């Protein structure tokens, strides 16, 4: 029972990270209708920036804030420079540009900061809270940060003019343009926000997996899976999906005999595909209705 | 648009015959390693062609074709290593097994569209290396170590090196596969597949059984990729789980887009790109090789949004128009 509880909590904790990534994925998906395959590498790059700032002597939270701002600007710039010129190109061409961005960021990070594994500090106290050995303070903090982000996003999209404009630009660009919304800038804004969320996810996961250019590979995969399970047009669903994937992965790895350890990833993915078979638009997604 | 008294079709036929003659002469002119590389280009071209039948012709995404490539490669390796089968037999066997595997995967995938299908196939690509590493089936797959196989010699005492013989053998397979793909696309089935790509609802309304055709497209596409995998295993003489990562699936996709989505000859250009451009990038800068690769990729997309096939078509049309206006 204690093992079960332990694995469950560990699953929820890693799920928090997947949830952050899933959230970032859904943000860009809302803005441009595509997966961003380079999302993980963007988050990794942001984390390196934070690490570099701390090496230069910045205190944690200052480096954290600066990184979020830099990532926001960087994300918006990437959209302006790389994706605006090909906005009307076929989807496959855009996916290839995502792949290109992925390999550029990965290679650059390795070139600038080399491939040695670096440790990254956690902002939360090292000793367990209340003598509770089941879950570390960092894990708890991570879950808290994820939920806080989700709440902020909800408020932004639900109650601010800018959030409304962004939703309008995504839902119906032509009509949005007619009422005076600058759709191009809304897309760039979506990229910026996704990049900033990714940066937070990166800085939260780095103390656990350590910092190196390939740290985000499997995390992005789980993040995508979470986003799809939850539904690509539902940020709340994406967060739920992220947690669900984290828990499933941990429990399957521990309790499915023989193949559990070797096939952790595979089992999680099979489950995801099964969910999709039952609900093709994700658990919380709305299915698009097609009319003839 | 006649020019120099020849139609566009005649020009195309000349180009094709010329290309085959050049391809047949090449291995006698260059060194063995280049012959080996060119053979691999053709192997990738077959795999990219398979992906093209699915994506370019039928409009379904796949990020998981490395899985079918792996199944084909392992089929060949296991048959040759454990059962002493002739390499000639491995190709049809790999094709049939992958056809079935593709059909079985295509059936449930019917419910998924666009990005959701992309994710399901992505999962397939990531899971495959793990499955081949599984200790339960290590007896056949060789586990993490993989399997080493022998290169076949040229038959009938032909005075060719092993690499040269494999080149001609692959060339023959390529010709058959490309010819079959061309005929498939031009057939009634091919038109049904394209109708589903362009407008699934209209296609269904016209009485096309979209479910059957989409699964079939998956199966045929997997067959092509599986044959390519078997050939690839014979050419490289080695299979191991880590040769069939997601990166391979991405390479196929890159080759498809660079060559030209929906274009059959484009697959060859895609194969050339996939094999040689990473080497070129490395020659430009060792430390930043993949960054250079990424930049090249972006430039290619900006310069040729419709792939190399689109560019060639455009240039050919200009050239012919120039000829006809002069005469």
GROMACS .gro file of C-alpha atoms in nm, chain A residues 92-232:
model
  141
   92UNK     CA    1   0.405   1.936  -4.384
   93UNK     CA    2   0.645   2.215  -4.478
   94UNK     CA    3   0.572   2.384  -4.149
   95UNK     CA    4   0.638   2.060  -3.961
   96UNK     CA    5   0.975   2.035  -4.133
   97UNK     CA    6   1.057   2.389  -4.016
   98UNK     CA    7   0.967   2.278  -3.663
   99UNK     CA    8   1.210   1.989  -3.703
  100UNK     CA    9   1.474   2.231  -3.830
  101UNK     CA   10   1.419   2.457  -3.528
  102UNK     CA   11   1.449   2.152  -3.304
  103UNK     CA   12   1.786   2.051  -3.443
  104UNK     CA   13   1.919   2.410  -3.445
  105UNK     CA   14   1.832   2.470  -3.079
  106UNK     CA   15   1.962   2.131  -2.970
  107UNK     CA   16   2.290   2.172  -3.155
  108UNK     CA   17   2.338   2.533  -3.041
  109UNK     CA   18   2.284   2.444  -2.675
  110UNK     CA   19   2.541   2.165  -2.701
  111UNK     CA   20   2.782   2.401  -2.875
  112UNK     CA   21   2.749   2.689  -2.625
  113UNK     CA   22   2.717   2.496  -2.301
  114UNK     CA   23   2.868   2.157  -2.406
  115UNK     CA   24   2.709   1.821  -2.337
  116UNK     CA   25   2.817   1.763  -1.977
  117UNK     CA   26   2.535   1.715  -1.729
  118UNK     CA   27   2.482   2.016  -1.503
  119UNK     CA   28   2.287   2.032  -1.179
  120UNK     CA   29   2.015   2.293  -1.147
  121UNK     CA   30   1.896   2.436  -0.814
  122UNK     CA   31   1.544   2.396  -0.680
  123UNK     CA   32   1.375   2.702  -0.528
  124UNK     CA   33   1.201   2.486  -0.267
  125UNK     CA   34   1.353   2.369   0.064
  126UNK     CA   35   1.547   2.044   0.051
  127UNK     CA   36   1.407   1.890   0.371
  128UNK     CA   37   1.068   1.715   0.344
  129UNK     CA   38   0.767   1.911   0.461
  130UNK     CA   39   0.606   1.804   0.794
  131UNK     CA   40   0.834   1.501   0.810
  132UNK     CA   41   0.631   1.350   0.530
  133UNK     CA   42   0.861   1.116   0.341
  134UNK     CA   43   0.614   1.030   0.070
  135UNK     CA   44   0.664   1.342  -0.138
  136UNK     CA   45   0.949   1.589  -0.159
  137UNK     CA   46   0.907   1.964  -0.120
  138UNK     CA   47   1.020   2.015  -0.477
  139UNK     CA   48   0.750   1.781  -0.609
  140UNK     CA   49   0.486   1.966  -0.407
  141UNK     CA   50   0.618   2.301  -0.524
  142UNK     CA   51   0.611   2.180  -0.885
  143UNK     CA   52   0.245   2.081  -0.860
  144UNK     CA   53   0.168   2.417  -0.699
  145UNK     CA   54   0.341   2.608  -0.978
  146UNK     CA   55   0.150   2.414  -1.245
  147UNK     CA   56  -0.186   2.481  -1.084
  148UNK     CA   57  -0.099   2.849  -1.037
  149UNK     CA   58  -0.007   2.878  -1.407
  150UNK     CA   59  -0.331   2.714  -1.508
  151UNK     CA   60  -0.531   2.952  -1.288
  152UNK     CA   61  -0.353   3.256  -1.436
  153UNK     CA   62  -0.415   3.133  -1.790
  154UNK     CA   63  -0.780   3.069  -1.712
  155UNK     CA   64  -0.821   3.422  -1.577
  156UNK     CA   65  -0.635   3.563  -1.876
  157UNK     CA   66  -0.847   3.391  -2.137
  158UNK     CA   67  -1.173   3.424  -1.950
  159UNK     CA   68  -1.164   3.779  -1.817
  160UNK     CA   69  -0.919   4.002  -2.005
  161UNK     CA   70  -0.972   4.183  -2.334
  162UNK     CA   71  -0.641   4.053  -2.464
  163UNK     CA   72  -0.735   3.696  -2.381
  164UNK     CA   73  -1.064   3.739  -2.562
  165UNK     CA   74  -0.886   3.886  -2.864
  166UNK     CA   75  -0.644   3.592  -2.871
  167UNK     CA   76  -0.929   3.344  -2.857
  168UNK     CA   77  -1.111   3.527  -3.134
  169UNK     CA   78  -0.799   3.534  -3.353
  170UNK     CA   79  -0.757   3.159  -3.312
  171UNK     CA   80  -1.124   3.069  -3.358
  172UNK     CA   81  -1.191   3.278  -3.664
  173UNK     CA   82  -0.902   3.486  -3.799
  174UNK     CA   83  -1.101   3.654  -4.076
  175UNK     CA   84  -1.382   3.777  -3.857
  176UNK     CA   85  -1.135   3.878  -3.587
  177UNK     CA   86  -0.949   4.090  -3.840
  178UNK     CA   87  -1.274   4.260  -3.936
  179UNK     CA   88  -1.334   4.378  -3.580
  180UNK     CA   89  -0.986   4.523  -3.562
  181UNK     CA   90  -0.786   4.248  -3.392
  182UNK     CA   91  -0.429   4.225  -3.518
  183UNK     CA   92  -0.429   3.852  -3.578
  184UNK     CA   93  -0.059   3.829  -3.667
  185UNK     CA   94   0.042   3.980  -3.334
  186UNK     CA   95  -0.200   3.754  -3.146
  187UNK     CA   96  -0.023   3.454  -3.300
  188UNK     CA   97   0.315   3.593  -3.196
  189UNK     CA   98   0.176   3.653  -2.849
  190UNK     CA   99   0.059   3.291  -2.831
  191UNK     CA  100   0.410   3.178  -2.923
  192UNK     CA  101   0.558   3.405  -2.658
  193UNK     CA  102   0.327   3.271  -2.391
  194UNK     CA  103   0.390   2.910  -2.489
  195UNK     CA  104   0.762   2.973  -2.480
  196UNK     CA  105   0.736   3.132  -2.134
  197UNK     CA  106   0.528   2.842  -2.000
  198UNK     CA  107   0.780   2.601  -2.148
  199UNK     CA  108   1.058   2.791  -1.969
  200UNK     CA  109   0.879   2.745  -1.635
  201UNK     CA  110   0.836   2.373  -1.707
  202UNK     CA  111   1.205   2.344  -1.795
  203UNK     CA  112   1.320   2.518  -1.478
  204UNK     CA  113   1.092   2.301  -1.268
  205UNK     CA  114   1.205   1.970  -1.421
  206UNK     CA  115   1.577   2.052  -1.441
  207UNK     CA  116   1.649   1.983  -1.069
  208UNK     CA  117   1.510   1.631  -1.120
  209UNK     CA  118   1.651   1.520  -1.456
  210UNK     CA  119   1.957   1.751  -1.457
  211UNK     CA  120   2.044   1.992  -1.730
  212UNK     CA  121   2.169   1.867  -2.067
  213UNK     CA  122   2.071   1.932  -2.428
  214UNK     CA  123   1.858   1.617  -2.461
  215UNK     CA  124   1.675   1.646  -2.129
  216UNK     CA  125   1.341   1.736  -2.283
  217UNK     CA  126   1.307   1.454  -2.535
  218UNK     CA  127   1.089   1.214  -2.339
  219UNK     CA  128   0.925   1.497  -2.145
  220UNK     CA  129   0.798   1.653  -2.463
  221UNK     CA  130   0.665   1.316  -2.572
  222UNK     CA  131   0.471   1.277  -2.249
  223UNK     CA  132   0.362   1.640  -2.272
  224UNK     CA  133   0.223   1.584  -2.621
  225UNK     CA  134   0.055   1.269  -2.503
  226UNK     CA  135  -0.100   1.457  -2.212
  227UNK     CA  136  -0.223   1.732  -2.441
  228UNK     CA  137  -0.381   1.484  -2.678
  229UNK     CA  138  -0.540   1.276  -2.404
  230UNK     CA  139  -0.690   1.588  -2.250
  231UNK     CA  140  -0.795   1.739  -2.579
  232UNK     CA  141  -0.598   1.983  -2.789
   0.00000   0.00000   0.00000
